[in-house]
Amino acid sequence: MALIEAQGLEKRYPGTDVKAVAGIGFQVERGEAFGFLGPNGAGKSSTMRMLACVSRPSGGTLRILDRDPVSHGRELRARLGVVPQDDALDLQLTVRENLIVYGLYFGLSLTHMRAKSAELLEFAQLAEKAGERVEHLSGGMRRRLTIARSLVNDPDILLLDEPTTGLDPQARHILWDRLFRLKSAGVTLILTTHYMDEAEQLCDRLVIMDKGLIADEGTPRELIERHVTREVLELRFPPGEQEAAGEKLGGDVEVLPDRLLCYADDGDAVLGRVTELGLHPLTALVRRATLEDVFLRLTGRSLTD
Amino acid sequence: MSRLPAAGGAHLVVLRNVWVHKGGTPWTMALFSVYEPILYLLAMGVGVGALVGRVPGVDVPYAAFIAPALLATAMMNSALEETTQTVYGKLAFDRYYHSLLVTPVTIRGMVAGELLWAVLRALVTGVGFLVVIVAFGLARSPLVILAVPAGLLTAFAFGAAGLAAAAYARGWHSFQYVQLVMLPMFLFATTFYPVTVYTGWVRVLVEALPLYHAIELSRGLALGEVGPGLLLNAAYLLAFGGVMLAVAQARWTTLMAR
């Protein structure tokens, strides 16, 4: 039994004809880390709001924990954890109080929350900041507190909307480590991101969304194998020479605004041909294909929004 | 394991506000809230009162005449303060209610909770100012004590209006419009003189104001002039508050769906 099942799911906002989500289907199994990838405006956040039972689907079916999110919204929200994009912490309360008071909203007792908050502060590496006002925390700390807050009710499913957007690299790595721990502990994670490395690191399975639809679905490895070659040769040319070089080189080439991507199973062989053709790239790099290549292939042309 | 909070979690919204205010005791809160009405009581009641003497028609000293009106307006202002700017800040900037949206607390629970908190806040003000009235020797009837529960009805009506206003506000400047309505209402809705001063359509206009009914109710009880008219005043406040609450609920539901 899947924890979440969606079929033909749609979201249209009042007053517009545009479908933010235009009919998507997916399943999330228990213990899985499931990702929604896509450029801005792809419909990720709209999907997440429906999964959080705060936004009514406009069409299709959605079952969460085998219940209907519209008729059983309140009951379901009690079993979900949500990490919103903007932390929306209670600025008038301290770090610890944020956890305690939030737990009360779930019907948990003060006694329970006093103990639980200590445990969560430890997990979020915020024990030393327990008595501080939230406004004095760094962005990374706030996000960790928001994650701790989402765990007060030991949720069956944790929803994270762009969990590391706007954080510096160190803060991101600390956060990923915490999310790994949750995953190892069996928590089902659903996250949206537009960072490919994040998706590769964290997601067992993901869907790539574009213009409200699912472009493809699979494990990061499957997606790479399906859409791109084993290796990629990245070439940079002086501005203006990109297009011409791409045409001259031929083959499986993607011309991006800033560089050429040549897909090949043997990148060095292509690099050899570049030299033979008398092309002089400013830089040349052979690397393994990543999810970013898949992403650019599937949604690349819409990135220039 | 937890059970879903009752009443949409309204009491938890109240609890959170009490928690945030834990720095101030009810007594310091009451002191701040009665400061302004005491100034009016001194300037108007004692100062102007010396010229007026006894109010014609009611035959009580001027200060005793305006004291129950000041009690009603003080409780009204307490409820409005808690539901307009404070709520707007939490709504538009802190996104506090959005963080509640993903919990079992319902939108009805949020609105009801903030309203209940505003009424409680007004209760503190009301008790504080009742003490002032008694201390100034302005209590004319033991029924004056009922002016406080009457003020809770006033707080309910204006608190609900405040919650609707906060949800319609487009920025901090929007609250200038609230002032634009509240100040003249305070001055002209019979706070400082009987309604018999007005004639014709002006009187009809004044009698349509919610604060007029709040003051009638408060004054009637405080001066011990109880009649069936007071029930009408109470019914008006209840109906006004009920409509405002429905408006607020609807607007909040639309806002939170965005």
mmCIF file with all atom_site columns, N, CA and C in Angstrom, chain A residues 13 49 52-54 74-75 77-78 80 82 86-93 97 100-102 104-108 110 114 149 153, chain B residues 1-9 12-13 15-16 19-20 22 90 94-96 98-106 256-258:
data_model
loop_
_atom_site.group_PDB
_atom_site.id
_atom_site.type_symbol
_atom_site.label_atom_id
_atom_site.label_alt_id
_atom_site.label_comp_id
_atom_site.label_asym_id
_atom_site.label_entity_id
_atom_site.label_seq_id
_atom_site.pdbx_PDB_ins_code
_atom_site.Cartn_x
_atom_site.Cartn_y
_atom_site.Cartn_z
_atom_site.occupancy
_atom_site.B_iso_or_equiv
_atom_site.pdbx_formal_charge
_atom_site.auth_seq_id
_atom_site.auth_comp_id
_atom_site.auth_asym_id
_atom_site.auth_atom_id
_atom_site.pdbx_PDB_model_num
ATOM 1   N N  . TYR A 1 13  ? -5.894  27.768 -10.113 1.00 0.00 ? 13  TYR A N  1
ATOM 2   C CA . TYR A 1 13  ? -6.244  28.786 -9.124  1.00 0.00 ? 13  TYR A CA 1
ATOM 3   C C  . TYR A 1 13  ? -7.404  29.631 -9.626  1.00 0.00 ? 13  TYR A C  1
ATOM 4   N N  . ARG A 1 49  ? 1.523   21.786 -1.735  1.00 0.00 ? 49  ARG A N  1
ATOM 5   C CA . ARG A 1 49  ? 0.420   22.322 -0.925  1.00 0.00 ? 49  ARG A CA 1
ATOM 6   C C  . ARG A 1 49  ? -0.775  21.372 -0.920  1.00 0.00 ? 49  ARG A C  1
ATOM 7   N N  . ALA A 1 52  ? 0.114   18.636 1.423   1.00 0.00 ? 52  ALA A N  1
ATOM 8   C CA . ALA A 1 52  ? 0.051   19.072 2.820   1.00 0.00 ? 52  ALA A CA 1
ATOM 9   C C  . ALA A 1 52  ? -1.393  19.254 3.289   1.00 0.00 ? 52  ALA A C  1
ATOM 10  N N  . CYS A 1 53  ? -2.345  18.976 2.417   1.00 0.00 ? 53  CYS A N  1
ATOM 11  C CA . CYS A 1 53  ? -3.780  19.079 2.738   1.00 0.00 ? 53  CYS A CA 1
ATOM 12  C C  . CYS A 1 53  ? -4.176  20.513 3.087   1.00 0.00 ? 53  CYS A C  1
ATOM 13  N N  . VAL A 1 54  ? -3.574  21.505 2.456   1.00 0.00 ? 54  VAL A N  1
ATOM 14  C CA . VAL A 1 54  ? -4.007  22.887 2.668   1.00 0.00 ? 54  VAL A CA 1
ATOM 15  C C  . VAL A 1 54  ? -4.582  23.480 1.387   1.00 0.00 ? 54  VAL A C  1
ATOM 16  N N  . ARG A 1 74  ? -7.874  17.553 8.315   1.00 0.00 ? 74  ARG A N  1
ATOM 17  C CA . ARG A 1 74  ? -7.385  17.849 9.654   1.00 0.00 ? 74  ARG A CA 1
ATOM 18  C C  . ARG A 1 74  ? -6.681  16.647 10.278  1.00 0.00 ? 74  ARG A C  1
ATOM 19  N N  . GLU A 1 75  ? -7.326  15.523 10.110  1.00 0.00 ? 75  GLU A N  1
ATOM 20  C CA . GLU A 1 75  ? -6.794  14.273 10.642  1.00 0.00 ? 75  GLU A CA 1
ATOM 21  C C  . GLU A 1 75  ? -5.450  13.951 9.985   1.00 0.00 ? 75  GLU A C  1
ATOM 22  N N  . ARG A 1 77  ? -3.402  16.169 8.476   1.00 0.00 ? 77  ARG A N  1
ATOM 23  C CA . ARG A 1 77  ? -2.379  17.158 8.835   1.00 0.00 ? 77  ARG A CA 1
ATOM 24  C C  . ARG A 1 77  ? -1.717  16.803 10.162  1.00 0.00 ? 77  ARG A C  1
ATOM 25  N N  . ALA A 1 78  ? -2.472  16.139 11.031  1.00 0.00 ? 78  ALA A N  1
ATOM 26  C CA . ALA A 1 78  ? -1.920  15.723 12.326  1.00 0.00 ? 78  ALA A CA 1
ATOM 27  C C  . ALA A 1 78  ? -0.832  14.673 12.141  1.00 0.00 ? 78  ALA A C  1
ATOM 28  N N  . LEU A 1 80  ? 1.244   14.614 9.332   1.00 0.00 ? 80  LEU A N  1
ATOM 29  C CA . LEU A 1 80  ? 2.256   15.090 8.389   1.00 0.00 ? 80  LEU A CA 1
ATOM 30  C C  . LEU A 1 80  ? 3.192   16.081 9.069   1.00 0.00 ? 80  LEU A C  1
ATOM 31  N N  . VAL A 1 82  ? 5.579   19.423 7.903   1.00 0.00 ? 82  VAL A N  1
ATOM 32  C CA . VAL A 1 82  ? 5.772   20.306 6.760   1.00 0.00 ? 82  VAL A CA 1
ATOM 33  C C  . VAL A 1 82  ? 6.886   21.314 7.043   1.00 0.00 ? 82  VAL A C  1
ATOM 34  N N  . ASP A 1 86  ? 9.465   29.460 3.257   1.00 0.00 ? 86  ASP A N  1
ATOM 35  C CA . ASP A 1 86  ? 9.783   30.525 4.218   1.00 0.00 ? 86  ASP A CA 1
ATOM 36  C C  . ASP A 1 86  ? 9.506   29.898 5.574   1.00 0.00 ? 86  ASP A C  1
ATOM 37  N N  . ASP A 1 87  ? 10.469  29.922 6.460   1.00 0.00 ? 87  ASP A N  1
ATOM 38  C CA . ASP A 1 87  ? 10.354  29.120 7.677   1.00 0.00 ? 87  ASP A CA 1
ATOM 39  C C  . ASP A 1 87  ? 9.083   29.395 8.468   1.00 0.00 ? 87  ASP A C  1
ATOM 40  N N  . ALA A 1 88  ? 8.606   30.657 8.447   1.00 0.00 ? 88  ALA A N  1
ATOM 41  C CA . ALA A 1 88  ? 7.411   31.046 9.206   1.00 0.00 ? 88  ALA A CA 1
ATOM 42  C C  . ALA A 1 88  ? 7.482   30.589 10.651  1.00 0.00 ? 88  ALA A C  1
ATOM 43  N N  . LEU A 1 89  ? 8.614   30.869 11.288  1.00 0.00 ? 89  LEU A N  1
ATOM 44  C CA . LEU A 1 89  ? 8.758   30.565 12.713  1.00 0.00 ? 89  LEU A CA 1
ATOM 45  C C  . LEU A 1 89  ? 8.059   31.660 13.516  1.00 0.00 ? 89  LEU A C  1
ATOM 46  N N  . ASP A 1 90  ? 7.766   31.358 14.781  1.00 0.00 ? 90  ASP A N  1
ATOM 47  C CA . ASP A 1 90  ? 7.100   32.350 15.632  1.00 0.00 ? 90  ASP A CA 1
ATOM 48  C C  . ASP A 1 90  ? 8.172   33.267 16.216  1.00 0.00 ? 90  ASP A C  1
ATOM 49  N N  . LEU A 1 91  ? 8.288   34.467 15.647  1.00 0.00 ? 91  LEU A N  1
ATOM 50  C CA . LEU A 1 91  ? 9.394   35.365 15.988  1.00 0.00 ? 91  LEU A CA 1
ATOM 51  C C  . LEU A 1 91  ? 9.315   35.889 17.413  1.00 0.00 ? 91  LEU A C  1
ATOM 52  N N  . GLN A 1 92  ? 8.137   35.774 18.029  1.00 0.00 ? 92  GLN A N  1
ATOM 53  C CA . GLN A 1 92  ? 8.006   36.304 19.385  1.00 0.00 ? 92  GLN A CA 1
ATOM 54  C C  . GLN A 1 92  ? 8.342   35.261 20.447  1.00 0.00 ? 92  GLN A C  1
ATOM 55  N N  . LEU A 1 93  ? 8.689   34.058 20.005  1.00 0.00 ? 93  LEU A N  1
ATOM 56  C CA . LEU A 1 93  ? 9.024   32.995 20.951  1.00 0.00 ? 93  LEU A CA 1
ATOM 57  C C  . LEU A 1 93  ? 10.494  32.602 20.809  1.00 0.00 ? 93  LEU A C  1
ATOM 58  N N  . GLU A 1 97  ? 10.652  27.403 22.816  1.00 0.00 ? 97  GLU A N  1
ATOM 59  C CA . GLU A 1 97  ? 9.208   27.678 22.865  1.00 0.00 ? 97  GLU A CA 1
ATOM 60  C C  . GLU A 1 97  ? 8.538   27.441 21.513  1.00 0.00 ? 97  GLU A C  1
ATOM 61  N N  . ILE A 1 100 ? 7.799   23.787 21.550  1.00 0.00 ? 100 ILE A N  1
ATOM 62  C CA . ILE A 1 100 ? 6.776   23.409 22.535  1.00 0.00 ? 100 ILE A CA 1
ATOM 63  C C  . ILE A 1 100 ? 5.387   23.871 22.075  1.00 0.00 ? 100 ILE A C  1
ATOM 64  N N  . VAL A 1 101 ? 5.279   25.155 21.735  1.00 0.00 ? 101 VAL A N  1
ATOM 65  C CA . VAL A 1 101 ? 3.974   25.708 21.368  1.00 0.00 ? 101 VAL A CA 1
ATOM 66  C C  . VAL A 1 101 ? 3.437   25.042 20.096  1.00 0.00 ? 101 VAL A C  1
ATOM 67  N N  . TYR A 1 102 ? 4.336   24.773 19.158  1.00 0.00 ? 102 TYR A N  1
ATOM 68  C CA . TYR A 1 102 ? 3.906   24.120 17.911  1.00 0.00 ? 102 TYR A CA 1
ATOM 69  C C  . TYR A 1 102 ? 3.354   22.726 18.206  1.00 0.00 ? 102 TYR A C  1
ATOM 70  N N  . LEU A 1 104 ? 1.797   21.853 20.852  1.00 0.00 ? 104 LEU A N  1
ATOM 71  C CA . LEU A 1 104 ? 0.459   22.007 21.442  1.00 0.00 ? 104 LEU A CA 1
ATOM 72  C C  . LEU A 1 104 ? -0.606  22.094 20.341  1.00 0.00 ? 104 LEU A C  1
ATOM 73  N N  . TYR A 1 105 ? -0.255  22.728 19.218  1.00 0.00 ? 105 TYR A N  1
ATOM 74  C CA . TYR A 1 105 ? -1.212  22.833 18.114  1.00 0.00 ? 105 TYR A CA 1
ATOM 75  C C  . TYR A 1 105 ? -1.626  21.460 17.595  1.00 0.00 ? 105 TYR A C  1
ATOM 76  N N  . PHE A 1 106 ? -0.776  20.458 17.837  1.00 0.00 ? 106 PHE A N  1
ATOM 77  C CA . PHE A 1 106 ? -1.091  19.096 17.394  1.00 0.00 ? 106 PHE A CA 1
ATOM 78  C C  . PHE A 1 106 ? -1.822  18.306 18.475  1.00 0.00 ? 106 PHE A C  1
ATOM 79  N N  . GLY A 1 107 ? -2.167  19.002 19.551  1.00 0.00 ? 107 GLY A N  1
ATOM 80  C CA . GLY A 1 107 ? -2.883  18.331 20.626  1.00 0.00 ? 107 GLY A CA 1
ATOM 81  C C  . GLY A 1 107 ? -1.958  17.560 21.562  1.00 0.00 ? 107 GLY A C  1
ATOM 82  N N  . LEU A 1 108 ? -0.653  17.823 21.471  1.00 0.00 ? 108 LEU A N  1
ATOM 83  C CA . LEU A 1 108 ? 0.295   17.145 22.362  1.00 0.00 ? 108 LEU A CA 1
ATOM 84  C C  . LEU A 1 108 ? 0.351   17.901 23.689  1.00 0.00 ? 108 LEU A C  1
ATOM 85  N N  . LEU A 1 110 ? 1.861   19.524 27.263  1.00 0.00 ? 110 LEU A N  1
ATOM 86  C CA . LEU A 1 110 ? 3.015   20.340 27.624  1.00 0.00 ? 110 LEU A CA 1
ATOM 87  C C  . LEU A 1 110 ? 4.141   19.467 28.186  1.00 0.00 ? 110 LEU A C  1
ATOM 88  N N  . ARG A 1 114 ? 7.830   19.208 26.562  1.00 0.00 ? 114 ARG A N  1
ATOM 89  C CA . ARG A 1 114 ? 9.073   19.618 27.233  1.00 0.00 ? 114 ARG A CA 1
ATOM 90  C C  . ARG A 1 114 ? 10.179  18.606 26.950  1.00 0.00 ? 114 ARG A C  1
ATOM 91  N N  . ARG A 1 149 ? 10.834  21.508 14.110  1.00 0.00 ? 149 ARG A N  1
ATOM 92  C CA . ARG A 1 149 ? 9.435   21.829 14.392  1.00 0.00 ? 149 ARG A CA 1
ATOM 93  C C  . ARG A 1 149 ? 8.490   20.888 13.637  1.00 0.00 ? 149 ARG A C  1
ATOM 94  N N  . ASN A 1 153 ? 5.339   15.937 15.862  1.00 0.00 ? 153 ASN A N  1
ATOM 95  C CA . ASN A 1 153 ? 4.281   14.926 15.931  1.00 0.00 ? 153 ASN A CA 1
ATOM 96  C C  . ASN A 1 153 ? 4.735   13.573 15.381  1.00 0.00 ? 153 ASN A C  1
ATOM 97  N N  . MET B 2 1   ? -0.563  9.082  22.833  1.00 0.00 ? 1   MET B N  1
ATOM 98  C CA . MET B 2 1   ? -0.778  9.699  21.523  1.00 0.00 ? 1   MET B CA 1
ATOM 99  C C  . MET B 2 1   ? -1.713  10.896 21.651  1.00 0.00 ? 1   MET B C  1
ATOM 100 N N  . SER B 2 2   ? -1.617  11.765 20.695  1.00 0.00 ? 2   SER B N  1
ATOM 101 C CA . SER B 2 2   ? -2.389  13.003 20.786  1.00 0.00 ? 2   SER B CA 1
ATOM 102 C C  . SER B 2 2   ? -3.777  12.825 20.182  1.00 0.00 ? 2   SER B C  1
ATOM 103 N N  . ARG B 2 3   ? -4.715  13.625 20.666  1.00 0.00 ? 3   ARG B N  1
ATOM 104 C CA . ARG B 2 3   ? -6.022  13.708 20.030  1.00 0.00 ? 3   ARG B CA 1
ATOM 105 C C  . ARG B 2 3   ? -6.080  15.060 19.337  1.00 0.00 ? 3   ARG B C  1
ATOM 106 N N  . LEU B 2 4   ? -6.908  15.167 18.314  1.00 0.00 ? 4   LEU B N  1
ATOM 107 C CA . LEU B 2 4   ? -7.025  16.451 17.616  1.00 0.00 ? 4   LEU B CA 1
ATOM 108 C C  . LEU B 2 4   ? -7.554  17.497 18.584  1.00 0.00 ? 4   LEU B C  1
ATOM 109 N N  . PRO B 2 5   ? -6.936  18.688 18.606  1.00 0.00 ? 5   PRO B N  1
ATOM 110 C CA . PRO B 2 5   ? -7.413  19.718 19.531  1.00 0.00 ? 5   PRO B CA 1
ATOM 111 C C  . PRO B 2 5   ? -8.866  20.106 19.246  1.00 0.00 ? 5   PRO B C  1
ATOM 112 N N  . ALA B 2 6   ? -9.628  20.322 20.324  1.00 0.00 ? 6   ALA B N  1
ATOM 113 C CA . ALA B 2 6   ? -11.032 20.700 20.187  1.00 0.00 ? 6   ALA B CA 1
ATOM 114 C C  . ALA B 2 6   ? -11.153 22.128 19.665  1.00 0.00 ? 6   ALA B C  1
ATOM 115 N N  . ALA B 2 7   ? -12.345 22.485 19.239  1.00 0.00 ? 7   ALA B N  1
ATOM 116 C CA . ALA B 2 7   ? -12.682 23.858 18.817  1.00 0.00 ? 7   ALA B CA 1
ATOM 117 C C  . ALA B 2 7   ? -11.706 24.404 17.772  1.00 0.00 ? 7   ALA B C  1
ATOM 118 N N  . GLY B 2 8   ? -11.207 23.530 16.919  1.00 0.00 ? 8   GLY B N  1
ATOM 119 C CA . GLY B 2 8   ? -10.295 23.977 15.873  1.00 0.00 ? 8   GLY B CA 1
ATOM 120 C C  . GLY B 2 8   ? -8.992  24.531 16.425  1.00 0.00 ? 8   GLY B C  1
ATOM 121 N N  . GLY B 2 9   ? -8.720  24.259 17.700  1.00 0.00 ? 9   GLY B N  1
ATOM 122 C CA . GLY B 2 9   ? -7.485  24.737 18.308  1.00 0.00 ? 9   GLY B CA 1
ATOM 123 C C  . GLY B 2 9   ? -7.537  26.191 18.743  1.00 0.00 ? 9   GLY B C  1
ATOM 124 N N  . LEU B 2 12  ? -5.700  27.125 21.786  1.00 0.00 ? 12  LEU B N  1
ATOM 125 C CA . LEU B 2 12  ? -4.236  27.072 21.673  1.00 0.00 ? 12  LEU B CA 1
ATOM 126 C C  . LEU B 2 12  ? -3.687  28.376 21.116  1.00 0.00 ? 12  LEU B C  1
ATOM 127 N N  . VAL B 2 13  ? -4.479  29.017 20.254  1.00 0.00 ? 13  VAL B N  1
ATOM 128 C CA . VAL B 2 13  ? -4.096  30.338 19.742  1.00 0.00 ? 13  VAL B CA 1
ATOM 129 C C  . VAL B 2 13  ? -4.106  31.332 20.914  1.00 0.00 ? 13  VAL B C  1
ATOM 130 N N  . LEU B 2 15  ? -3.686  30.509 24.081  1.00 0.00 ? 15  LEU B N  1
ATOM 131 C CA . LEU B 2 15  ? -2.574  30.119 24.950  1.00 0.00 ? 15  LEU B CA 1
ATOM 132 C C  . LEU B 2 15  ? -1.260  30.692 24.439  1.00 0.00 ? 15  LEU B C  1
ATOM 133 N N  . ARG B 2 16  ? -1.065  30.649 23.131  1.00 0.00 ? 16  ARG B N  1
ATOM 134 C CA . ARG B 2 16  ? 0.161   31.196 22.537  1.00 0.00 ? 16  ARG B CA 1
ATOM 135 C C  . ARG B 2 16  ? 0.264   32.695 22.826  1.00 0.00 ? 16  ARG B C  1
ATOM 136 N N  . TRP B 2 19  ? 1.177   33.234 26.349  1.00 0.00 ? 19  TRP B N  1
ATOM 137 C CA . TRP B 2 19  ? 2.588   32.855 26.482  1.00 0.00 ? 19  TRP B CA 1
ATOM 138 C C  . TRP B 2 19  ? 3.489   34.025 26.078  1.00 0.00 ? 19  TRP B C  1
ATOM 139 N N  . VAL B 2 20  ? 3.168   34.633 24.939  1.00 0.00 ? 20  VAL B N  1
ATOM 140 C CA . VAL B 2 20  ? 3.962   35.750 24.438  1.00 0.00 ? 20  VAL B CA 1
ATOM 141 C C  . VAL B 2 20  ? 3.894   36.928 25.403  1.00 0.00 ? 20  VAL B C  1
ATOM 142 N N  . LYS B 2 22  ? 3.692   36.783 28.558  1.00 0.00 ? 22  LYS B N  1
ATOM 143 C CA . LYS B 2 22  ? 3.983   36.358 29.926  1.00 0.00 ? 22  LYS B CA 1
ATOM 144 C C  . LYS B 2 22  ? 4.865   37.359 30.673  1.00 0.00 ? 22  LYS B C  1
ATOM 145 N N  . LYS B 2 90  ? 1.185   39.572 12.159  1.00 0.00 ? 90  LYS B N  1
ATOM 146 C CA . LYS B 2 90  ? 1.367   38.115 12.187  1.00 0.00 ? 90  LYS B CA 1
ATOM 147 C C  . LYS B 2 90  ? 0.886   37.477 10.889  1.00 0.00 ? 90  LYS B C  1
ATOM 148 N N  . ASP B 2 94  ? 4.899   37.922 9.625   1.00 0.00 ? 94  ASP B N  1
ATOM 149 C CA . ASP B 2 94  ? 5.431   36.728 10.302  1.00 0.00 ? 94  ASP B CA 1
ATOM 150 C C  . ASP B 2 94  ? 4.941   35.440 9.649   1.00 0.00 ? 94  ASP B C  1
ATOM 151 N N  . ARG B 2 95  ? 3.857   35.555 8.868   1.00 0.00 ? 95  ARG B N  1
ATOM 152 C CA . ARG B 2 95  ? 3.206   34.378 8.278   1.00 0.00 ? 95  ARG B CA 1
ATOM 153 C C  . ARG B 2 95  ? 2.911   33.321 9.346   1.00 0.00 ? 95  ARG B C  1
ATOM 154 N N  . TYR B 2 96  ? 2.531   33.835 10.522  1.00 0.00 ? 96  TYR B N  1
ATOM 155 C CA . TYR B 2 96  ? 2.221   32.964 11.657  1.00 0.00 ? 96  TYR B CA 1
ATOM 156 C C  . TYR B 2 96  ? 1.045   32.042 11.359  1.00 0.00 ? 96  TYR B C  1
ATOM 157 N N  . HIS B 2 98  ? -0.066  31.109 8.500   1.00 0.00 ? 98  HIS B N  1
ATOM 158 C CA . HIS B 2 98  ? 0.286   30.142 7.466   1.00 0.00 ? 98  HIS B CA 1
ATOM 159 C C  . HIS B 2 98  ? 1.007   28.941 8.080   1.00 0.00 ? 98  HIS B C  1
ATOM 160 N N  . SER B 2 99  ? 1.787   29.199 9.137   1.00 0.00 ? 99  SER B N  1
ATOM 161 C CA . SER B 2 99  ? 2.464   28.079 9.779   1.00 0.00 ? 99  SER B CA 1
ATOM 162 C C  . SER B 2 99  ? 1.453   27.222 10.552  1.00 0.00 ? 99  SER B C  1
ATOM 163 N N  . LEU B 2 100 ? 0.330   27.806 10.939  1.00 0.00 ? 100 LEU B N  1
ATOM 164 C CA . LEU B 2 100 ? -0.717  27.036 11.627  1.00 0.00 ? 100 LEU B CA 1
ATOM 165 C C  . LEU B 2 100 ? -1.549  26.221 10.645  1.00 0.00 ? 100 LEU B C  1
ATOM 166 N N  . LEU B 2 101 ? -1.554  26.674 9.400   1.00 0.00 ? 101 LEU B N  1
ATOM 167 C CA . LEU B 2 101 ? -2.405  26.062 8.388   1.00 0.00 ? 101 LEU B CA 1
ATOM 168 C C  . LEU B 2 101 ? -2.070  24.579 8.180   1.00 0.00 ? 101 LEU B C  1
ATOM 169 N N  . VAL B 2 102 ? -0.818  24.208 8.365   1.00 0.00 ? 102 VAL B N  1
ATOM 170 C CA . VAL B 2 102 ? -0.414  22.816 8.141   1.00 0.00 ? 102 VAL B CA 1
ATOM 171 C C  . VAL B 2 102 ? -0.546  21.973 9.413   1.00 0.00 ? 102 VAL B C  1
ATOM 172 N N  . THR B 2 103 ? -1.077  22.557 10.488  1.00 0.00 ? 103 THR B N  1
ATOM 173 C CA . THR B 2 103 ? -1.319  21.814 11.725  1.00 0.00 ? 103 THR B CA 1
ATOM 174 C C  . THR B 2 103 ? -2.817  21.493 11.800  1.00 0.00 ? 103 THR B C  1
ATOM 175 N N  . PRO B 2 104 ? -3.241  20.742 12.801  1.00 0.00 ? 104 PRO B N  1
ATOM 176 C CA . PRO B 2 104 ? -4.687  20.480 12.932  1.00 0.00 ? 104 PRO B CA 1
ATOM 177 C C  . PRO B 2 104 ? -5.504  21.716 13.327  1.00 0.00 ? 104 PRO B C  1
ATOM 178 N N  . VAL B 2 105 ? -4.876  22.847 13.601  1.00 0.00 ? 105 VAL B N  1
ATOM 179 C CA . VAL B 2 105 ? -5.629  24.070 13.894  1.00 0.00 ? 105 VAL B CA 1
ATOM 180 C C  . VAL B 2 105 ? -6.328  24.516 12.603  1.00 0.00 ? 105 VAL B C  1
ATOM 181 N N  . THR B 2 106 ? -7.625  24.842 12.714  1.00 0.00 ? 106 THR B N  1
ATOM 182 C CA . THR B 2 106 ? -8.383  25.227 11.524  1.00 0.00 ? 106 THR B CA 1
ATOM 183 C C  . THR B 2 106 ? -8.429  26.749 11.392  1.00 0.00 ? 106 THR B C  1
ATOM 184 N N  . MET B 2 256 ? -6.107  32.617 3.094   1.00 0.00 ? 256 MET B N  1
ATOM 185 C CA . MET B 2 256 ? -5.235  31.498 3.408   1.00 0.00 ? 256 MET B CA 1
ATOM 186 C C  . MET B 2 256 ? -5.153  30.498 2.259   1.00 0.00 ? 256 MET B C  1
ATOM 187 N N  . ALA B 2 257 ? -6.102  30.590 1.316   1.00 0.00 ? 257 ALA B N  1
ATOM 188 C CA . ALA B 2 257 ? -6.057  29.669 0.179   1.00 0.00 ? 257 ALA B CA 1
ATOM 189 C C  . ALA B 2 257 ? -5.043  30.129 -0.854  1.00 0.00 ? 257 ALA B C  1
ATOM 190 N N  . ARG B 2 258 ? -4.521  31.334 -0.696  1.00 0.00 ? 258 ARG B N  1
ATOM 191 C CA . ARG B 2 258 ? -3.575  31.848 -1.688  1.00 0.00 ? 258 ARG B CA 1
ATOM 192 C C  . ARG B 2 258 ? -2.195  31.242 -1.517  1.00 0.00 ? 258 ARG B C  1
#
